[in-house]
Amino acid sequence: MRTARDAGTPTTTDPRGRRRRAPLLLAAVATVGGLLAGVTLASGAQGADAAALPDDTVFHNYPANVHAWVEANPNDPRQPLIAERIASQPQAVWFSNYQPSTVTEDAAAVTSAASAAGEVPVIVSYMIPNRDCGGASAGGAPTFPAYLDWTEDFAAGLGDDPVLVVLEPDSLALTTCLDGAERAERFSSLAAAADLIHAANPEAKVYFDAGHSAWHAPATIANTLREAGILESGDGIYSNVSNYRVTGEENAFVEAVLNELGDPSLTAVIDTSRNGNGPDGSEWCDPPGRLVGESPTANTGNERIDAYLWIKLPGELDGCAGPAGSFSPDMAYELAGGN
């Protein structure tokens, strides 16, 4: 169980061991055209009750496939709505292609752009071996030693300003393809990865996978999270990544999981990128008729929930209507509210 530290300079221990971090404290300093344009970053009081993100945190909108499509298709009748409703919103940046020679540079491009803008980036590490249990998003690093080498290089590009890291979607909720030894190796590697990230950037907040409200019971996933070292190595949990569960259900779910974990310093983030219409039954793979949900914000009205984020990028496919991760303007248009 983590304990509060005295105020002072953030400290770390060996990157594969236990460590404590300073919380993120941000204050908005400017608005442009009604949108917050920058924040100042500062260290403040540390301890178990100071972990939540301030309500005025500004998330960074780094260029993604949707921005390239909007720029390349100015005359497409779908373009204005996609630009207004999706491209204008800050979304997570996924690191899902195994390119160890450039990952430090690629991560630094995201974090340096966010720092220059005075904003906080949301970055997804999606490189765990046997990713997606060989499903539509199969891939990842070839071995766990290679994964930790990749993570160390990834972490080296995270800078020293606040950054939110969504650690390996589905890595804890989806383990049915693993035997006991493989499960133990995955879980120890997730904890080590979180520690490598914190060692490189003590201002980083690392969130562990909790699945979503219709997958595992809170007590079940809390036990899995403990097994994966969240109490020693994590800052919080995330839910609903790439799914469609309504925000109210996810609020109750993450609070129940946090209660089971019993550590008041842990918080949560929830993916609202595609949950505006809720789910289509149990269908998770590119169901029609969905809408984007609440815009990204740290003003959740709940100090235990750091933010609603767009982690899954609206318009990028799950793998049924096209290759996983490919951008579909038809899907983006529908999610944006087009007919």
mmCIF file of N, CA, C and O in Angstrom, residues 52-93:
data_model
loop_
_atom_site.group_PDB
_atom_site.id
_atom_site.type_symbol
_atom_site.label_atom_id
_atom_site.label_comp_id
_atom_site.label_asym_id
_atom_site.label_seq_id
_atom_site.Cartn_x
_atom_site.Cartn_y
_atom_site.Cartn_z
ATOM 1 N N ALA A 52 -5.862 14.232 -7.406
ATOM 2 C CA ALA A 52 -6.786 14.535 -8.490
ATOM 3 C C ALA A 52 -6.278 15.669 -9.368
ATOM 4 O O ALA A 52 -5.610 16.595 -8.902
ATOM 5 N N LEU A 53 -6.605 15.609 -10.668
ATOM 6 C CA LEU A 53 -6.268 16.699 -11.570
ATOM 7 C C LEU A 53 -7.150 17.905 -11.295
ATOM 8 O O LEU A 53 -8.346 17.753 -11.034
ATOM 9 N N PRO A 54 -6.610 19.106 -11.366
ATOM 10 C CA PRO A 54 -7.453 20.306 -11.251
ATOM 11 C C PRO A 54 -8.486 20.362 -12.368
ATOM 12 O O PRO A 54 -8.253 19.895 -13.482
ATOM 13 N N ASP A 55 -9.630 20.967 -12.090
ATOM 14 C CA ASP A 55 -10.716 21.030 -13.066
ATOM 15 C C ASP A 55 -10.327 21.762 -14.343
ATOM 16 O O ASP A 55 -10.909 21.516 -15.406
ATOM 17 N N ASP A 56 -9.374 22.696 -14.259
ATOM 18 C CA ASP A 56 -9.038 23.513 -15.424
ATOM 19 C C ASP A 56 -7.850 22.975 -16.214
ATOM 20 O O ASP A 56 -7.272 23.681 -17.032
ATOM 21 N N THR A 57 -7.504 21.712 -15.998
ATOM 22 C CA THR A 57 -6.465 21.085 -16.810
ATOM 23 C C THR A 57 -6.835 21.155 -18.290
ATOM 24 O O THR A 57 -7.971 20.905 -18.672
ATOM 25 N N VAL A 58 -5.864 21.502 -19.123
ATOM 26 C CA VAL A 58 -6.072 21.588 -20.574
ATOM 27 C C VAL A 58 -5.338 20.439 -21.237
ATOM 28 O O VAL A 58 -4.121 20.301 -21.090
ATOM 29 N N PHE A 59 -6.064 19.610 -21.963
ATOM 30 C CA PHE A 59 -5.458 18.473 -22.637
ATOM 31 C C PHE A 59 -5.025 18.859 -24.053
ATOM 32 O O PHE A 59 -5.633 19.701 -24.700
ATOM 33 N N HIS A 60 -3.961 18.203 -24.516
ATOM 34 C CA HIS A 60 -3.345 18.578 -25.793
ATOM 35 C C HIS A 60 -3.982 17.816 -26.951
ATOM 36 O O HIS A 60 -4.211 16.605 -26.869
ATOM 37 N N ASN A 61 -4.233 18.524 -28.036
ATOM 38 C CA ASN A 61 -4.811 17.937 -29.248
ATOM 39 C C ASN A 61 -3.697 17.776 -30.271
ATOM 40 O O ASN A 61 -3.411 18.687 -31.051
ATOM 41 N N TYR A 62 -3.065 16.620 -30.262
ATOM 42 C CA TYR A 62 -1.951 16.348 -31.172
ATOM 43 C C TYR A 62 -2.495 15.815 -32.499
ATOM 44 O O TYR A 62 -3.471 15.063 -32.519
ATOM 45 N N PRO A 63 -1.902 16.191 -33.628
ATOM 46 C CA PRO A 63 -2.426 15.760 -34.930
ATOM 47 C C PRO A 63 -2.579 14.244 -35.044
ATOM 48 O O PRO A 63 -1.702 13.481 -34.641
ATOM 49 N N ALA A 64 -3.726 13.824 -35.584
ATOM 50 C CA ALA A 64 -4.047 12.411 -35.755
ATOM 51 C C ALA A 64 -4.616 12.195 -37.150
ATOM 52 O O ALA A 64 -4.677 13.124 -37.969
ATOM 53 N N ASN A 65 -5.041 10.972 -37.428
ATOM 54 C CA ASN A 65 -5.575 10.654 -38.754
ATOM 55 C C ASN A 65 -6.748 11.559 -39.131
ATOM 56 O O ASN A 65 -6.898 11.931 -40.301
ATOM 57 N N VAL A 66 -7.577 11.901 -38.151
ATOM 58 C CA VAL A 66 -8.738 12.739 -38.467
ATOM 59 C C VAL A 66 -8.299 14.111 -38.955
ATOM 60 O O VAL A 66 -8.917 14.684 -39.869
ATOM 61 N N HIS A 67 -7.236 14.657 -38.386
ATOM 62 C CA HIS A 67 -6.764 15.972 -38.813
ATOM 63 C C HIS A 67 -6.221 15.910 -40.246
ATOM 64 O O HIS A 67 -6.457 16.819 -41.042
ATOM 65 N N ALA A 68 -5.509 14.829 -40.561
ATOM 66 C CA ALA A 68 -4.993 14.679 -41.922
ATOM 67 C C ALA A 68 -6.139 14.574 -42.916
ATOM 68 O O ALA A 68 -6.092 15.164 -44.008
ATOM 69 N N TRP A 69 -7.194 13.832 -42.548
ATOM 70 C CA TRP A 69 -8.333 13.690 -43.454
ATOM 71 C C TRP A 69 -9.044 15.028 -43.637
ATOM 72 O O TRP A 69 -9.403 15.402 -44.763
ATOM 73 N N VAL A 70 -9.259 15.758 -42.563
ATOM 74 C CA VAL A 70 -9.937 17.058 -42.649
ATOM 75 C C VAL A 70 -9.158 18.006 -43.543
ATOM 76 O O VAL A 70 -9.739 18.710 -44.395
ATOM 77 N N GLU A 71 -7.845 18.022 -43.399
ATOM 78 C CA GLU A 71 -7.019 18.913 -44.218
ATOM 79 C C GLU A 71 -7.045 18.512 -45.691
ATOM 80 O O GLU A 71 -7.040 19.366 -46.580
ATOM 81 N N ALA A 72 -7.075 17.210 -45.940
ATOM 82 C CA ALA A 72 -6.994 16.724 -47.317
ATOM 83 C C ALA A 72 -8.337 16.740 -48.045
ATOM 84 O O ALA A 72 -8.368 16.567 -49.269
ATOM 85 N N ASN A 73 -9.432 16.958 -47.314
ATOM 86 C CA ASN A 73 -10.756 16.846 -47.934
ATOM 87 C C ASN A 73 -11.633 18.058 -47.617
ATOM 88 O O ASN A 73 -12.744 17.922 -47.079
ATOM 89 N N PRO A 74 -11.188 19.273 -47.970
ATOM 90 C CA PRO A 74 -11.948 20.470 -47.611
ATOM 91 C C PRO A 74 -13.309 20.557 -48.279
ATOM 92 O O PRO A 74 -14.203 21.245 -47.770
ATOM 93 N N ASN A 75 -13.489 19.880 -49.408
ATOM 94 C CA ASN A 75 -14.750 19.983 -50.144
ATOM 95 C C ASN A 75 -15.704 18.816 -49.893
ATOM 96 O O ASN A 75 -16.795 18.777 -50.463
ATOM 97 N N ASP A 76 -15.284 17.879 -49.067
ATOM 98 C CA ASP A 76 -16.155 16.755 -48.737
ATOM 99 C C ASP A 76 -17.309 17.255 -47.867
ATOM 100 O O ASP A 76 -17.084 17.995 -46.898
ATOM 101 N N PRO A 77 -18.548 16.921 -48.187
ATOM 102 C CA PRO A 77 -19.676 17.445 -47.403
ATOM 103 C C PRO A 77 -19.659 17.001 -45.940
ATOM 104 O O PRO A 77 -20.310 17.626 -45.098
ATOM 105 N N ARG A 78 -18.914 15.945 -45.629
ATOM 106 C CA ARG A 78 -18.818 15.483 -44.242
ATOM 107 C C ARG A 78 -17.774 16.253 -43.453
ATOM 108 O O ARG A 78 -17.757 16.198 -42.212
ATOM 109 N N GLN A 79 -16.910 16.965 -44.163
ATOM 110 C CA GLN A 79 -15.748 17.572 -43.515
ATOM 111 C C GLN A 79 -16.085 18.578 -42.419
ATOM 112 O O GLN A 79 -15.494 18.533 -41.332
ATOM 113 N N PRO A 80 -17.030 19.514 -42.627
ATOM 114 C CA PRO A 80 -17.269 20.522 -41.571
ATOM 115 C C PRO A 80 -17.698 19.918 -40.238
ATOM 116 O O PRO A 80 -17.238 20.342 -39.178
ATOM 117 N N LEU A 81 -18.594 18.924 -40.296
ATOM 118 C CA LEU A 81 -19.077 18.328 -39.049
ATOM 119 C C LEU A 81 -17.971 17.525 -38.368
ATOM 120 O O LEU A 81 -17.808 17.594 -37.137
ATOM 121 N N ILE A 82 -17.205 16.767 -39.140
ATOM 122 C CA ILE A 82 -16.105 15.998 -38.558
ATOM 123 C C ILE A 82 -15.070 16.940 -37.950
ATOM 124 O O ILE A 82 -14.547 16.698 -36.855
ATOM 125 N N ALA A 83 -14.779 18.026 -38.647
ATOM 126 C CA ALA A 83 -13.808 18.993 -38.133
ATOM 127 C C ALA A 83 -14.293 19.631 -36.838
ATOM 128 O O ALA A 83 -13.542 19.768 -35.872
ATOM 129 N N GLU A 84 -15.563 20.005 -36.815
ATOM 130 C CA GLU A 84 -16.105 20.715 -35.656
ATOM 131 C C GLU A 84 -16.267 19.799 -34.456
ATOM 132 O O GLU A 84 -15.924 20.175 -33.330
ATOM 133 N N ARG A 85 -16.761 18.605 -34.682
ATOM 134 C CA ARG A 85 -17.162 17.766 -33.563
ATOM 135 C C ARG A 85 -16.072 16.810 -33.109
ATOM 136 O O ARG A 85 -16.046 16.405 -31.937
ATOM 137 N N ILE A 86 -15.142 16.430 -33.996
ATOM 138 C CA ILE A 86 -14.118 15.446 -33.628
ATOM 139 C C ILE A 86 -12.717 16.037 -33.678
ATOM 140 O O ILE A 86 -11.984 15.986 -32.687
ATOM 141 N N ALA A 87 -12.330 16.616 -34.816
ATOM 142 C CA ALA A 87 -10.949 17.088 -34.942
ATOM 143 C C ALA A 87 -10.623 18.203 -33.965
ATOM 144 O O ALA A 87 -9.454 18.411 -33.618
ATOM 145 N N SER A 88 -11.610 18.928 -33.490
ATOM 146 C CA SER A 88 -11.372 20.036 -32.571
ATOM 147 C C SER A 88 -11.092 19.573 -31.140
ATOM 148 O O SER A 88 -10.663 20.377 -30.307
ATOM 149 N N GLN A 89 -11.338 18.295 -30.853
ATOM 150 C CA GLN A 89 -11.239 17.806 -29.484
ATOM 151 C C GLN A 89 -9.875 17.164 -29.209
ATOM 152 O O GLN A 89 -9.341 16.449 -30.056
ATOM 153 N N PRO A 90 -9.317 17.389 -28.011
ATOM 154 C CA PRO A 90 -8.061 16.703 -27.658
ATOM 155 C C PRO A 90 -8.291 15.208 -27.506
ATOM 156 O O PRO A 90 -9.251 14.773 -26.871
ATOM 157 N N GLN A 91 -7.410 14.429 -28.115
ATOM 158 C CA GLN A 91 -7.530 12.975 -28.121
ATOM 159 C C GLN A 91 -6.184 12.359 -27.769
ATOM 160 O O GLN A 91 -5.138 12.987 -27.891
ATOM 161 N N ALA A 92 -6.237 11.121 -27.338
ATOM 162 C CA ALA A 92 -5.017 10.423 -26.945
ATOM 163 C C ALA A 92 -4.150 10.120 -28.162
ATOM 164 O O ALA A 92 -4.641 10.007 -29.293
ATOM 165 N N VAL A 93 -2.863 9.976 -27.905
ATOM 166 C CA VAL A 93 -1.907 9.550 -28.924
ATOM 167 C C VAL A 93 -1.501 8.116 -28.597
ATOM 168 O O VAL A 93 -1.004 7.846 -27.505
#
